[in-house]
mmCIF file of C-alpha atoms in Angstrom:
data_model
loop_
_atom_site.group_PDB
_atom_site.id
_atom_site.type_symbol
_atom_site.label_atom_id
_atom_site.label_comp_id
_atom_site.label_asym_id
_atom_site.label_seq_id
_atom_site.Cartn_x
_atom_site.Cartn_y
_atom_site.Cartn_z
ATOM 1 C CA MET A 649 -2.479 -5.417 13.169
ATOM 2 C CA ASN A 650 -5.377 -3.000 13.520
ATOM 3 C CA GLU A 651 -3.438 -1.696 16.521
ATOM 4 C CA THR A 652 -2.826 2.177 16.213
ATOM 5 C CA SER A 653 0.951 2.307 15.619
ATOM 6 C CA PHE A 654 0.683 -0.385 12.911
ATOM 7 C CA VAL A 655 -2.424 1.670 10.974
ATOM 8 C CA GLU A 656 -0.203 4.587 11.957
ATOM 9 C CA ALA A 657 2.786 3.343 10.011
ATOM 10 C CA ALA A 658 0.915 1.707 7.497
ATOM 11 C CA ARG A 659 -0.539 5.319 6.516
ATOM 12 C CA HIS A 660 3.163 6.974 6.456
ATOM 13 C CA LEU A 661 4.315 3.751 4.446
ATOM 14 C CA ALA A 662 1.617 4.960 1.901
ATOM 15 C CA GLN A 663 2.453 8.655 2.485
ATOM 16 C CA ARG A 664 5.869 8.030 1.299
ATOM 17 C CA SER A 665 4.970 6.122 -1.509
ATOM 18 C CA MET A 666 2.355 8.263 -2.822
ATOM 19 C CA ARG A 667 4.965 11.109 -2.963
ATOM 20 C CA GLU A 668 8.013 9.468 -4.184
ATOM 21 C CA ALA A 669 6.061 7.473 -7.527
ATOM 22 C CA ASP A 670 3.618 9.011 -9.615
ATOM 23 C CA GLU A 671 2.458 5.849 -11.200
ATOM 24 C CA VAL A 672 0.191 3.146 -9.610
ATOM 25 C CA ASP A 673 2.563 0.061 -10.088
ATOM 26 C CA GLY A 674 5.261 2.805 -9.208
ATOM 27 C CA ARG A 675 3.926 3.282 -5.711
ATOM 28 C CA LEU A 676 2.918 -0.269 -5.632
ATOM 29 C CA GLU A 677 6.639 -1.502 -5.883
ATOM 30 C CA ARG A 678 8.026 1.464 -3.446
ATOM 31 C CA ALA A 679 5.819 0.316 -0.487
ATOM 32 C CA PHE A 680 6.904 -3.374 -1.430
ATOM 33 C CA ARG A 681 10.533 -2.610 -1.857
ATOM 34 C CA LEU A 682 10.357 -0.427 1.380
ATOM 35 C CA VAL A 683 9.080 -3.290 3.410
ATOM 36 C CA LEU A 684 10.647 -6.577 2.171
ATOM 37 C CA VAL A 685 13.657 -5.125 0.424
ATOM 38 C CA ARG A 686 12.719 -6.451 -2.565
ATOM 39 C CA LYS A 687 10.425 -6.225 -5.763
ATOM 40 C CA PRO A 688 7.531 -8.400 -5.989
ATOM 41 C CA ASN A 689 6.824 -11.110 -8.377
ATOM 42 C CA GLN A 690 4.475 -11.191 -10.949
ATOM 43 C CA VAL A 691 1.674 -12.945 -8.544
ATOM 44 C CA GLU A 692 2.359 -10.200 -5.881
ATOM 45 C CA ARG A 693 1.872 -7.322 -8.599
ATOM 46 C CA SER A 694 -1.096 -8.573 -9.460
ATOM 47 C CA THR A 695 -2.481 -9.249 -5.934
ATOM 48 C CA LEU A 696 -1.385 -5.839 -4.966
ATOM 49 C CA ARG A 697 -3.449 -4.074 -7.746
ATOM 50 C CA SER A 698 -6.257 -6.246 -7.068
ATOM 51 C CA LEU A 699 -6.276 -4.677 -3.516
ATOM 52 C CA LEU A 700 -5.810 -1.654 -4.356
ATOM 53 C CA ALA A 701 -8.425 -1.279 -6.599
ATOM 54 C CA SER A 702 -10.630 -3.134 -4.206
ATOM 55 C CA GLN A 703 -9.921 -0.380 -1.532
ATOM 56 C CA ARG A 704 -10.391 2.345 -4.229
ATOM 57 C CA THR A 705 -13.876 1.445 -4.764
ATOM 58 C CA HIS A 706 -14.483 0.953 -0.981
ATOM 59 C CA PHE A 707 -13.169 4.472 0.261
ATOM 60 C CA GLY A 708 -14.408 6.148 -2.796
ATOM 61 C CA ASP A 709 -17.568 4.905 -2.064
ATOM 62 C CA ARG A 710 -17.395 6.199 1.477
ATOM 63 C CA PRO A 711 -14.598 9.110 2.052
ATOM 64 C CA GLU A 712 -16.118 9.449 5.167
ATOM 65 C CA GLU A 713 -14.410 5.936 6.546
ATOM 66 C CA ALA A 714 -11.180 6.924 4.335
ATOM 67 C CA ALA A 715 -11.236 10.627 6.712
ATOM 68 C CA LYS A 716 -11.514 8.616 10.134
ATOM 69 C CA LEU A 717 -8.838 5.906 8.878
ATOM 70 C CA LEU A 718 -6.295 8.689 8.416
ATOM 71 C CA GLY A 719 -6.895 10.092 11.928
ATOM 72 C CA VAL A 720 -5.598 7.286 13.632
ATOM 73 C CA GLY A 721 -2.476 7.852 15.336
ATOM 74 C CA ALA A 722 -0.463 10.836 16.992
ATOM 75 C CA SER A 723 0.728 12.058 14.073
ATOM 76 C CA PRO A 724 -1.467 14.174 11.330
ATOM 77 C CA PRO A 725 -2.107 12.906 7.722
ATOM 78 C CA ASP A 726 -0.696 14.788 4.597
ATOM 79 C CA GLY A 727 -2.969 17.233 3.633
ATOM 80 C CA SER A 728 -1.688 17.310 0.188
ATOM 81 C CA LEU A 729 -2.589 13.733 -0.566
ATOM 82 C CA ASP A 730 -6.248 12.615 -1.515
ATOM 83 C CA PRO A 731 -7.479 10.769 1.136
ATOM 84 C CA VAL A 732 -9.205 8.275 -0.857
ATOM 85 C CA GLU A 733 -6.075 7.301 -3.114
#
């Protein structure tokens, strides 16, 4: 799953979700629905929130790692979005 194409695809999924929903739950649900074609249940939603919180903390403390991850792949990242987010 760390193959360049998977990382780049995940970035595009995240960028799309961020552009199409304003609040966290909406973004998580949008990404989940795009991949699995259904809404997340309560356990899945809780797991996604926890993962998002831990990743925000990790990349918030290490913005250079966020920038490096966003640079993976051939397409450029969306510069209008917060790299840590």
